[in-house]
Amino acid sequence: MGSSGVQVLILNGLVVTLVVLSFLVLRRAPKPPVKLDLRSDGKTPKPKDFLRAVQEELRADIDDKTPTAAIRGKFQDPRTQTARKPVGWDNYVPRNRSVYGGREMQAVQEKSLNIFFNWNGHAWDAYEVLGIPAGASLETALQAFERAKAQADKETAPFLRAAYEAIANTYTLR
């Protein structure tokens, strides 16, 4: 190695040393870890905001109960006063009732058209196995069973038969 090779080696060493020193000197101090509150819903107000909101609510509540509140129209006559609905309940209809034309009437109870059977420890929808719509007639189920059995291998035939028998047993029980 000549003098130029030594100079290149020294120059490369200086560059590497400067880069390493710059990383060590200029790096930022590590940030402290963030404490996670997994029980929080993420929407909790900060303590100052919460305190301010509670104070404003209490102040408004006190203002409504002052003797001059009745003069300002904040109170109604108790005989004509009605209960207020909770916010967001304007369109509330109980699950077992429906509103039609302003009158309440009982909702029609829905009937499930699916027929399930167990095969190999799993519940299967018989209509879905045969590839027909739920609630199809027994004749349609028989045609679908014959068509599927003709296209399927020997191992699948008992499975298809179980699906058809589940539908046939349901029709004989009706």
PDB file of C-alpha atoms in Angstrom, residues 110-170:
ATOM      1  CA  GLU A 110     -91.329 -14.394  10.993  1.00  0.00           C
ATOM      2  CA  LYS A 111     -91.045 -18.073  10.146  1.00  0.00           C
ATOM      3  CA  SER A 112     -87.689 -19.609   9.290  1.00  0.00           C
ATOM      4  CA  LEU A 113     -87.736 -21.567   6.035  1.00  0.00           C
ATOM      5  CA  ASN A 114     -84.380 -23.240   6.589  1.00  0.00           C
ATOM      6  CA  ILE A 115     -84.085 -26.891   7.615  1.00  0.00           C
ATOM      7  CA  PHE A 116     -80.902 -27.916   9.405  1.00  0.00           C
ATOM      8  CA  PHE A 117     -79.411 -31.368   9.850  1.00  0.00           C
ATOM      9  CA  ASN A 118     -76.249 -32.617  11.517  1.00  0.00           C
ATOM     10  CA  TRP A 119     -73.530 -34.305   9.509  1.00  0.00           C
ATOM     11  CA  ASN A 120     -70.114 -35.181  10.845  1.00  0.00           C
ATOM     12  CA  GLY A 121     -70.639 -32.994  13.905  1.00  0.00           C
ATOM     13  CA  HIS A 122     -71.634 -29.874  11.966  1.00  0.00           C
ATOM     14  CA  ALA A 123     -75.016 -28.263  11.336  1.00  0.00           C
ATOM     15  CA  TRP A 124     -75.865 -27.917   7.640  1.00  0.00           C
ATOM     16  CA  ASP A 125     -78.726 -26.165   5.864  1.00  0.00           C
ATOM     17  CA  ALA A 126     -80.424 -28.879   3.783  1.00  0.00           C
ATOM     18  CA  TYR A 127     -81.655 -26.471   1.107  1.00  0.00           C
ATOM     19  CA  GLU A 128     -78.209 -24.926   0.738  1.00  0.00           C
ATOM     20  CA  VAL A 129     -76.572 -28.345   0.397  1.00  0.00           C
ATOM     21  CA  LEU A 130     -78.922 -29.225  -2.461  1.00  0.00           C
ATOM     22  CA  GLY A 131     -78.477 -25.782  -4.032  1.00  0.00           C
ATOM     23  CA  ILE A 132     -82.131 -24.722  -3.921  1.00  0.00           C
ATOM     24  CA  PRO A 133     -83.839 -21.749  -2.261  1.00  0.00           C
ATOM     25  CA  ALA A 134     -85.009 -22.175   1.319  1.00  0.00           C
ATOM     26  CA  GLY A 135     -88.635 -23.248   1.531  1.00  0.00           C
ATOM     27  CA  ALA A 136     -88.674 -24.932  -1.888  1.00  0.00           C
ATOM     28  CA  SER A 137     -91.206 -27.718  -2.431  1.00  0.00           C
ATOM     29  CA  LEU A 138     -90.502 -31.398  -1.801  1.00  0.00           C
ATOM     30  CA  GLU A 139     -90.602 -32.088  -5.559  1.00  0.00           C
ATOM     31  CA  THR A 140     -87.959 -29.427  -6.199  1.00  0.00           C
ATOM     32  CA  ALA A 141     -85.829 -30.918  -3.429  1.00  0.00           C
ATOM     33  CA  LEU A 142     -86.153 -34.402  -4.971  1.00  0.00           C
ATOM     34  CA  GLN A 143     -85.121 -33.108  -8.415  1.00  0.00           C
ATOM     35  CA  ALA A 144     -82.155 -31.242  -6.920  1.00  0.00           C
ATOM     36  CA  PHE A 145     -81.146 -34.342  -4.934  1.00  0.00           C
ATOM     37  CA  GLU A 146     -81.219 -36.557  -8.041  1.00  0.00           C
ATOM     38  CA  ARG A 147     -79.280 -33.993 -10.075  1.00  0.00           C
ATOM     39  CA  ALA A 148     -76.632 -33.506  -7.333  1.00  0.00           C
ATOM     40  CA  LYS A 149     -76.341 -37.266  -6.749  1.00  0.00           C
ATOM     41  CA  ALA A 150     -75.698 -37.859 -10.466  1.00  0.00           C
ATOM     42  CA  GLN A 151     -72.887 -35.294 -10.493  1.00  0.00           C
ATOM     43  CA  ALA A 152     -71.310 -36.177  -7.121  1.00  0.00           C
ATOM     44  CA  ASP A 153     -68.901 -38.952  -6.236  1.00  0.00           C
ATOM     45  CA  LYS A 154     -69.839 -41.970  -4.101  1.00  0.00           C
ATOM     46  CA  GLU A 155     -68.497 -40.440  -0.885  1.00  0.00           C
ATOM     47  CA  THR A 156     -70.811 -37.423  -1.162  1.00  0.00           C
ATOM     48  CA  ALA A 157     -74.007 -39.390  -1.859  1.00  0.00           C
ATOM     49  CA  PRO A 158     -74.817 -40.148   1.834  1.00  0.00           C
ATOM     50  CA  PHE A 159     -74.384 -36.459   2.662  1.00  0.00           C
ATOM     51  CA  LEU A 160     -76.807 -35.430  -0.084  1.00  0.00           C
ATOM     52  CA  ARG A 161     -79.245 -38.170   0.988  1.00  0.00           C
ATOM     53  CA  ALA A 162     -79.164 -36.845   4.578  1.00  0.00           C
ATOM     54  CA  ALA A 163     -80.007 -33.362   3.292  1.00  0.00           C
ATOM     55  CA  TYR A 164     -82.928 -34.654   1.226  1.00  0.00           C
ATOM     56  CA  GLU A 165     -84.203 -36.832   4.093  1.00  0.00           C
ATOM     57  CA  ALA A 166     -84.161 -33.841   6.443  1.00  0.00           C
ATOM     58  CA  ILE A 167     -86.413 -31.951   4.026  1.00  0.00           C
ATOM     59  CA  ALA A 168     -88.654 -34.983   3.421  1.00  0.00           C
ATOM     60  CA  ASN A 169     -89.039 -35.637   7.166  1.00  0.00           C
ATOM     61  CA  THR A 170     -90.037 -32.034   7.741  1.00  0.00           C
TER      62      THR A 170
END
